[in-house]
């Protein structure tokens, strides 16, 4: 499997993708110490120009006069509200993540709800609806891979096949909190469900926090090199924080949108997301959608295994061609800077 690792970049996505300087990186991975204006092959921003590329700029509110979002680190309680794990285990309140999410939403409280997930593999989708209060979902293992949420979904699959895979045994039913999300996809009259409905984990929750777990669309290399949207994580809510999370897939791995409860894009708001200390993997449009996202101390890996062809990474400035060394062979790598 050929890979290209883009380590610890701070990336901002604001109705497009812009790579910016990073903040918490080891000394050997820090940006060049050149001073502005740099060189033609490595242009450097001046201090004044760089002011437009910090987190506060991207996290500004669209509401005139409102303060920018200034997120604090995720903190966990001594006792969570819900615990997901094997049946019969002490302290476990639910055996599936979706059931715990439903229970948290049904409380209809504006107080943050904490859901702890014990180590294990959790097969199936997770939908987190819009709610008055934020949801914090976190793994209790030693590392993110200890808690794995996964399913194989392809944006090109038919609505009938999608219903079969996503809703076994009536997981989503009328009257349940996430029914409206499921229904917006299962009622499609098109031949395929499309990218927006291919997500394994989909949240419309403002204030969502995810920590210490893995989310994967396991479609992987089971398909050809054609167009196969397969979202691992989709977030529509504002002020979302993701810390120490593995987000794994191939095409459209991480999708941020400004969609409303009707699953349609809204032009009057811009969701803001902070991703820290995480790992994101894919091969095409790894991060996409509409929103403002800042990545800090996060590793991106281009997994070029479906096509065995060249890889492309977009940064700032001029187009420069590099030769990328993969294990056992060389692959051309294009960086648009």
Short mmCIF file of C-alpha atoms in Angstrom, two decimals:
data_model
loop_
_atom_site.label_atom_id
_atom_site.label_comp_id
_atom_site.label_asym_id
_atom_site.label_seq_id
_atom_site.Cartn_x
_atom_site.Cartn_y
_atom_site.Cartn_z
CA UNK A 1 0.00 0.00 0.00
CA UNK A 2 1.51 3.31 -1.05
CA UNK A 3 1.18 6.17 1.38
CA UNK A 4 2.19 9.78 1.67
CA UNK A 5 2.14 11.31 5.12
CA UNK A 6 1.42 15.02 5.58
CA UNK A 7 2.28 15.36 9.25
CA UNK A 8 1.08 17.91 11.76
CA UNK A 9 -0.27 20.52 9.42
CA UNK A 10 -2.74 23.14 10.54
CA UNK A 11 -5.34 23.31 7.82
CA UNK A 12 -8.23 25.70 7.55
CA UNK A 13 -11.22 24.89 5.38
CA UNK A 14 -13.42 27.91 4.72
CA UNK A 15 -15.58 27.23 1.67
CA UNK A 16 -12.43 25.78 0.15
CA UNK A 17 -9.18 24.45 1.56
CA UNK A 18 -6.20 26.50 2.72
CA UNK A 19 -3.10 25.09 4.36
CA UNK A 20 -1.72 27.32 7.10
CA UNK A 21 1.15 27.21 9.55
CA UNK A 22 0.89 24.82 12.49
CA UNK A 23 1.11 25.53 16.18
CA UNK A 24 2.04 22.53 18.33
CA UNK A 25 4.68 20.75 16.28
CA UNK A 26 8.00 19.15 17.26
CA UNK A 27 11.12 21.22 16.46
CA UNK A 28 12.12 18.96 13.57
CA UNK A 29 8.75 19.44 11.87
CA UNK A 30 8.28 23.16 12.26
CA UNK A 31 7.91 25.38 9.17
CA UNK A 32 10.92 27.02 7.58
CA UNK A 33 12.62 29.77 9.57
CA UNK A 34 12.86 31.94 6.45
CA UNK A 35 11.64 35.49 6.79
CA UNK A 36 9.14 37.26 4.53
CA UNK A 37 8.89 37.44 1.61
CA UNK A 38 10.89 34.20 1.35
CA UNK A 39 11.80 32.86 -2.08
CA UNK A 40 9.90 32.13 -5.28
CA UNK A 41 9.79 28.43 -4.41
CA UNK A 42 9.00 29.01 -0.72
CA UNK A 43 7.07 32.28 -0.26
CA UNK A 44 6.71 33.41 3.35
CA UNK A 45 3.87 35.53 4.71
CA UNK A 46 4.61 38.75 6.51
CA UNK A 47 3.30 39.19 10.07
CA UNK A 48 0.47 41.35 8.75
CA UNK A 49 -0.48 38.81 6.09
CA UNK A 50 -0.32 35.95 8.61
CA UNK A 51 -2.95 37.62 10.79
CA UNK A 52 -5.57 36.42 8.32
CA UNK A 53 -4.61 32.79 8.87
CA UNK A 54 -5.00 32.17 12.60
CA UNK A 55 -7.71 30.20 14.40
CA UNK A 56 -9.53 33.30 15.64
CA UNK A 57 -9.91 34.49 12.06
CA UNK A 58 -11.45 31.22 10.91
CA UNK A 59 -13.61 30.92 14.02
CA UNK A 60 -15.14 34.38 13.66
CA UNK A 61 -18.92 34.52 13.84
CA UNK A 62 -21.07 35.43 10.86
CA UNK A 63 -23.26 37.40 13.28
CA UNK A 64 -22.15 41.07 13.29
CA UNK A 65 -20.60 42.06 16.60
CA UNK A 66 -20.48 38.51 17.99
CA UNK A 67 -17.22 37.26 19.47
CA UNK A 68 -15.19 34.60 17.74
CA UNK A 69 -15.41 31.05 19.05
CA UNK A 70 -12.52 30.36 21.42
CA UNK A 71 -12.66 26.62 22.23
CA UNK A 72 -11.23 25.26 25.48
CA UNK A 73 -9.71 21.76 25.71
CA UNK A 74 -12.19 18.92 26.11
CA UNK A 75 -12.67 17.96 29.75
CA UNK A 76 -14.26 14.73 30.95
CA UNK A 77 -16.35 14.13 34.08
CA UNK A 78 -15.57 11.61 36.80
CA UNK A 79 -18.87 9.92 36.00
CA UNK A 80 -20.38 10.01 32.47
CA UNK A 81 -24.11 10.21 31.89
CA UNK A 82 -24.10 7.04 29.77
CA UNK A 83 -21.70 4.14 29.28
CA UNK A 84 -21.63 1.93 26.18
CA UNK A 85 -20.17 -1.56 26.41
CA UNK A 86 -20.89 -5.29 26.58
CA UNK A 87 -24.14 -6.37 28.21
CA UNK A 88 -23.75 -7.27 31.85
CA UNK A 89 -20.60 -5.22 32.36
CA UNK A 90 -20.70 -3.13 35.50
CA UNK A 91 -21.71 0.46 34.83
CA UNK A 92 -22.87 -0.14 31.25
CA UNK A 93 -26.14 1.60 30.40
CA UNK A 94 -26.37 0.72 26.69
CA UNK A 95 -24.86 -1.88 24.38
CA UNK A 96 -24.89 0.31 21.25
CA UNK A 97 -23.64 3.85 20.71
CA UNK A 98 -26.82 4.85 18.86
CA UNK A 99 -28.99 3.79 21.81
CA UNK A 100 -26.90 5.93 24.16
CA UNK A 101 -27.10 8.90 21.79
CA UNK A 102 -30.88 8.50 21.55
CA UNK A 103 -31.15 8.43 25.34
CA UNK A 104 -29.07 11.59 25.64
CA UNK A 105 -31.16 13.45 23.06
CA UNK A 106 -34.46 12.34 24.62
CA UNK A 107 -33.49 14.12 27.85
CA UNK A 108 -33.98 17.41 25.95
CA UNK A 109 -31.58 19.25 28.18
CA UNK A 110 -29.25 22.11 27.36
CA UNK A 111 -26.67 20.57 29.69
CA UNK A 112 -23.83 18.74 27.96
CA UNK A 113 -24.27 14.96 27.96
CA UNK A 114 -21.26 12.66 28.27
CA UNK A 115 -21.18 9.23 26.66
CA UNK A 116 -18.26 6.94 27.52
CA UNK A 117 -17.58 4.06 25.12
CA UNK A 118 -15.72 1.01 26.35
CA UNK A 119 -13.11 -0.67 24.10
CA UNK A 120 -14.54 -2.77 21.28
CA UNK A 121 -15.67 -2.73 17.67
CA UNK A 122 -19.05 -1.11 17.06
CA UNK A 123 -20.40 -2.08 13.66
CA UNK A 124 -22.94 0.29 12.17
CA UNK A 125 -23.76 3.94 11.70
CA UNK A 126 -24.09 6.56 14.42
CA UNK A 127 -26.39 9.56 13.89
CA UNK A 128 -26.30 12.44 16.38
CA UNK A 129 -29.31 14.76 15.88
CA UNK A 130 -29.57 18.47 16.53
CA UNK A 131 -30.35 19.13 20.22
CA UNK A 132 -30.42 21.94 22.80
CA UNK A 133 -27.17 20.73 24.40
CA UNK A 134 -23.88 19.35 23.16
CA UNK A 135 -22.85 15.69 23.19
CA UNK A 136 -19.39 14.48 24.23
CA UNK A 137 -18.59 10.97 22.99
CA UNK A 138 -15.28 9.49 24.08
CA UNK A 139 -13.47 6.17 24.18
CA UNK A 140 -12.21 4.81 27.48
CA UNK A 141 -9.35 2.79 25.99
CA UNK A 142 -5.67 3.62 26.12
CA UNK A 143 -5.57 4.70 22.48
CA UNK A 144 -8.05 5.70 19.73
CA UNK A 145 -7.94 2.33 17.95
CA UNK A 146 -9.34 0.63 21.08
CA UNK A 147 -12.81 1.96 20.20
CA UNK A 148 -13.68 1.47 16.55
CA UNK A 149 -16.90 2.62 14.87
CA UNK A 150 -17.14 1.28 11.33
CA UNK A 151 -19.28 0.26 8.37
CA UNK A 152 -18.84 -0.09 4.60
CA UNK A 153 -20.96 2.47 2.74
CA UNK A 154 -20.62 3.66 -0.85
CA UNK A 155 -22.26 6.86 -2.11
CA UNK A 156 -22.98 4.98 -5.33
CA UNK A 157 -25.11 2.30 -3.68
CA UNK A 158 -28.87 2.27 -4.24
CA UNK A 159 -31.26 3.56 -1.55
CA UNK A 160 -32.58 0.00 -1.15
CA UNK A 161 -29.12 -1.45 -0.49
CA UNK A 162 -28.33 1.45 1.80
CA UNK A 163 -31.48 0.84 3.87
CA UNK A 164 -30.55 -2.82 4.21
CA UNK A 165 -27.07 -2.02 5.53
CA UNK A 166 -27.84 1.03 7.67
CA UNK A 167 -31.09 0.06 9.37
CA UNK A 168 -31.04 -3.61 10.36
CA UNK A 169 -33.67 -4.60 12.89
CA UNK A 170 -35.29 -1.17 12.94
CA UNK A 171 -32.41 0.76 14.43
CA UNK A 172 -33.99 3.97 13.13
CA UNK A 173 -37.75 4.20 13.52
CA UNK A 174 -40.38 6.98 13.48
CA UNK A 175 -40.41 8.63 16.88
CA UNK A 176 -36.73 8.02 17.55
CA UNK A 177 -34.51 11.15 17.69
CA UNK A 178 -32.39 10.34 14.63
CA UNK A 179 -35.30 9.19 12.44
CA UNK A 180 -35.42 12.49 10.54
CA UNK A 181 -31.78 12.07 9.53
CA UNK A 182 -32.24 8.51 8.36
CA UNK A 183 -35.49 9.37 6.58
CA UNK A 184 -33.86 12.18 4.59
CA UNK A 185 -31.63 9.57 2.97
CA UNK A 186 -33.83 6.47 2.78
CA UNK A 187 -36.58 8.42 1.00
CA UNK A 188 -34.32 9.49 -1.86
CA UNK A 189 -35.73 8.80 -5.32
CA UNK A 190 -32.37 8.94 -7.05
CA UNK A 191 -30.46 5.89 -8.27
CA UNK A 192 -27.79 6.35 -5.59
CA UNK A 193 -27.66 7.80 -2.09
CA UNK A 194 -24.82 10.22 -2.85
CA UNK A 195 -21.93 11.52 -0.79
CA UNK A 196 -23.98 13.19 1.96
CA UNK A 197 -25.67 9.93 2.95
CA UNK A 198 -22.56 7.75 2.77
CA UNK A 199 -21.33 8.78 6.24
CA UNK A 200 -20.71 6.19 8.94
CA UNK A 201 -20.83 8.80 11.70
CA UNK A 202 -23.10 11.80 11.00
CA UNK A 203 -23.75 14.61 13.46
CA UNK A 204 -25.95 17.70 13.35
CA UNK A 205 -25.19 18.48 16.99
CA UNK A 206 -23.87 21.94 17.85
CA UNK A 207 -21.05 21.58 20.35
CA UNK A 208 -20.30 17.94 19.49
CA UNK A 209 -17.07 16.66 21.04
CA UNK A 210 -15.32 13.44 19.98
CA UNK A 211 -12.25 12.09 21.72
CA UNK A 212 -10.05 8.99 21.77
CA UNK A 213 -11.79 6.78 19.22
CA UNK A 214 -11.63 5.61 15.60
CA UNK A 215 -14.26 6.19 12.92
CA UNK A 216 -13.84 4.28 9.66
CA UNK A 217 -15.71 3.79 6.44
CA UNK A 218 -14.49 0.29 5.71
CA UNK A 219 -15.34 0.36 1.99
CA UNK A 220 -11.61 0.81 1.45
CA UNK A 221 -10.10 -0.87 -1.59
CA UNK A 222 -13.06 -3.17 -2.24
CA UNK A 223 -14.04 -0.83 -5.11
CA UNK A 224 -12.25 0.35 -8.23
CA UNK A 225 -10.55 3.67 -8.84
CA UNK A 226 -13.76 5.35 -9.98
CA UNK A 227 -16.03 7.73 -8.08
CA UNK A 228 -16.95 6.07 -4.78
CA UNK A 229 -17.76 8.65 -2.07
CA UNK A 230 -17.39 6.90 1.27
CA UNK A 231 -17.53 9.34 4.18
CA UNK A 232 -16.27 8.21 7.57
CA UNK A 233 -17.23 11.32 9.55
CA UNK A 234 -19.71 14.02 8.56
CA UNK A 235 -20.42 16.99 10.83
CA UNK A 236 -23.03 19.68 10.19
CA UNK A 237 -23.04 21.36 13.60
CA UNK A 238 -21.21 24.46 14.82
CA UNK A 239 -18.41 24.59 17.41
CA UNK A 240 -17.38 20.96 16.96
CA UNK A 241 -14.23 19.63 18.64
CA UNK A 242 -12.40 16.47 17.62
CA UNK A 243 -9.37 15.38 19.65
CA UNK A 244 -7.20 12.28 19.39
CA UNK A 245 -9.45 10.64 16.81
CA UNK A 246 -8.59 8.43 13.82
CA UNK A 247 -10.78 9.22 10.79
CA UNK A 248 -10.21 6.54 8.16
CA UNK A 249 -11.48 6.02 4.63
CA UNK A 250 -10.67 6.63 1.00
CA UNK A 251 -12.85 9.16 -0.86
CA UNK A 252 -14.39 12.09 1.11
CA UNK A 253 -13.13 10.69 4.42
CA UNK A 254 -14.01 13.78 6.49
CA UNK A 255 -16.97 15.84 5.29
CA UNK A 256 -17.94 19.14 6.94
CA UNK A 257 -21.16 20.78 5.76
CA UNK A 258 -23.57 23.56 6.62
CA UNK A 259 -26.61 21.36 6.01
CA UNK A 260 -29.76 21.90 8.04
CA UNK A 261 -32.24 19.39 9.42
CA UNK A 262 -33.70 18.91 5.94
CA UNK A 263 -30.28 17.66 4.79
CA UNK A 264 -29.94 20.63 2.45
CA UNK A 265 -27.10 23.13 2.35
CA UNK A 266 -27.78 26.44 4.08
CA UNK A 267 -26.01 29.59 2.93
CA UNK A 268 -26.59 31.70 6.04
CA UNK A 269 -24.28 29.88 8.42
CA UNK A 270 -20.75 28.52 8.59
CA UNK A 271 -20.04 25.61 10.95
CA UNK A 272 -16.75 25.84 12.84
CA UNK A 273 -14.64 22.82 13.77
CA UNK A 274 -11.37 22.28 15.63
CA UNK A 275 -9.41 19.06 15.06
CA UNK A 276 -6.43 18.38 17.32
CA UNK A 277 -3.93 15.54 17.81
CA UNK A 278 -5.71 13.36 15.26
CA UNK A 279 -5.04 11.20 12.21
CA UNK A 280 -6.94 11.40 8.90
CA UNK A 281 -6.48 8.99 6.01
CA UNK A 282 -7.83 8.80 2.47
CA UNK A 283 -7.06 9.02 -1.24
CA UNK A 284 -9.44 11.53 -2.87
CA UNK A 285 -10.96 14.70 -1.38
CA UNK A 286 -9.85 13.59 2.06
CA UNK A 287 -11.31 16.73 3.64
CA UNK A 288 -14.19 18.39 1.83
CA UNK A 289 -17.47 20.23 2.23
CA UNK A 290 -18.39 23.72 3.42
CA UNK A 291 -17.24 25.12 6.74
CA UNK A 292 -14.32 26.55 8.71
CA UNK A 293 -11.98 23.90 10.07
CA UNK A 294 -8.64 24.30 11.82
CA UNK A 295 -6.37 21.26 12.16
CA UNK A 296 -3.67 21.40 14.83
CA UNK A 297 -1.02 18.73 15.38
CA UNK A 298 -2.91 16.44 13.02
CA UNK A 299 -1.46 13.95 10.55
CA UNK A 300 -2.88 13.46 7.05
CA UNK A 301 -1.97 10.37 5.09
CA UNK A 302 -2.66 9.87 1.40
CA UNK A 303 -3.34 6.14 1.00
CA UNK A 304 -2.80 5.58 -2.68
CA UNK A 305 -3.83 1.94 -2.94
CA UNK A 306 -6.88 1.91 -5.25
CA UNK A 307 -5.13 3.41 -8.26
CA UNK A 308 -1.37 3.13 -7.63
CA UNK A 309 -1.13 6.51 -9.35
CA UNK A 310 0.19 9.92 -8.38
CA UNK A 311 -0.99 11.89 -5.33
CA UNK A 312 -1.89 15.58 -5.08
CA UNK A 313 -1.78 17.86 -2.06
CA UNK A 314 -2.99 21.46 -2.23
CA UNK A 315 -1.13 24.12 -0.27
CA UNK A 316 -0.39 27.79 -1.02
CA UNK A 317 1.48 29.56 -3.81
CA UNK A 318 2.98 28.07 -6.94
CA UNK A 319 2.73 24.63 -8.54
CA UNK A 320 5.90 22.69 -7.87
CA UNK A 321 6.50 19.08 -8.85
CA UNK A 322 8.27 16.79 -6.40
CA UNK A 323 9.25 13.16 -6.60
CA UNK A 324 7.71 11.25 -3.72
CA UNK A 325 9.40 8.09 -2.49
CA UNK A 326 6.98 5.30 -1.63
CA UNK A 327 8.09 1.93 -0.29
CA UNK A 328 9.64 -0.19 -3.09
CA UNK A 329 8.90 2.33 -5.84
CA UNK A 330 8.76 5.99 -6.70
CA UNK A 331 5.59 7.94 -7.32
CA UNK A 332 5.25 11.48 -8.70
CA UNK A 333 3.78 13.90 -6.17
CA UNK A 334 2.26 17.25 -7.09
CA UNK A 335 2.09 20.02 -4.50
CA UNK A 336 0.12 23.08 -5.60
CA UNK A 337 1.59 25.84 -3.44
#
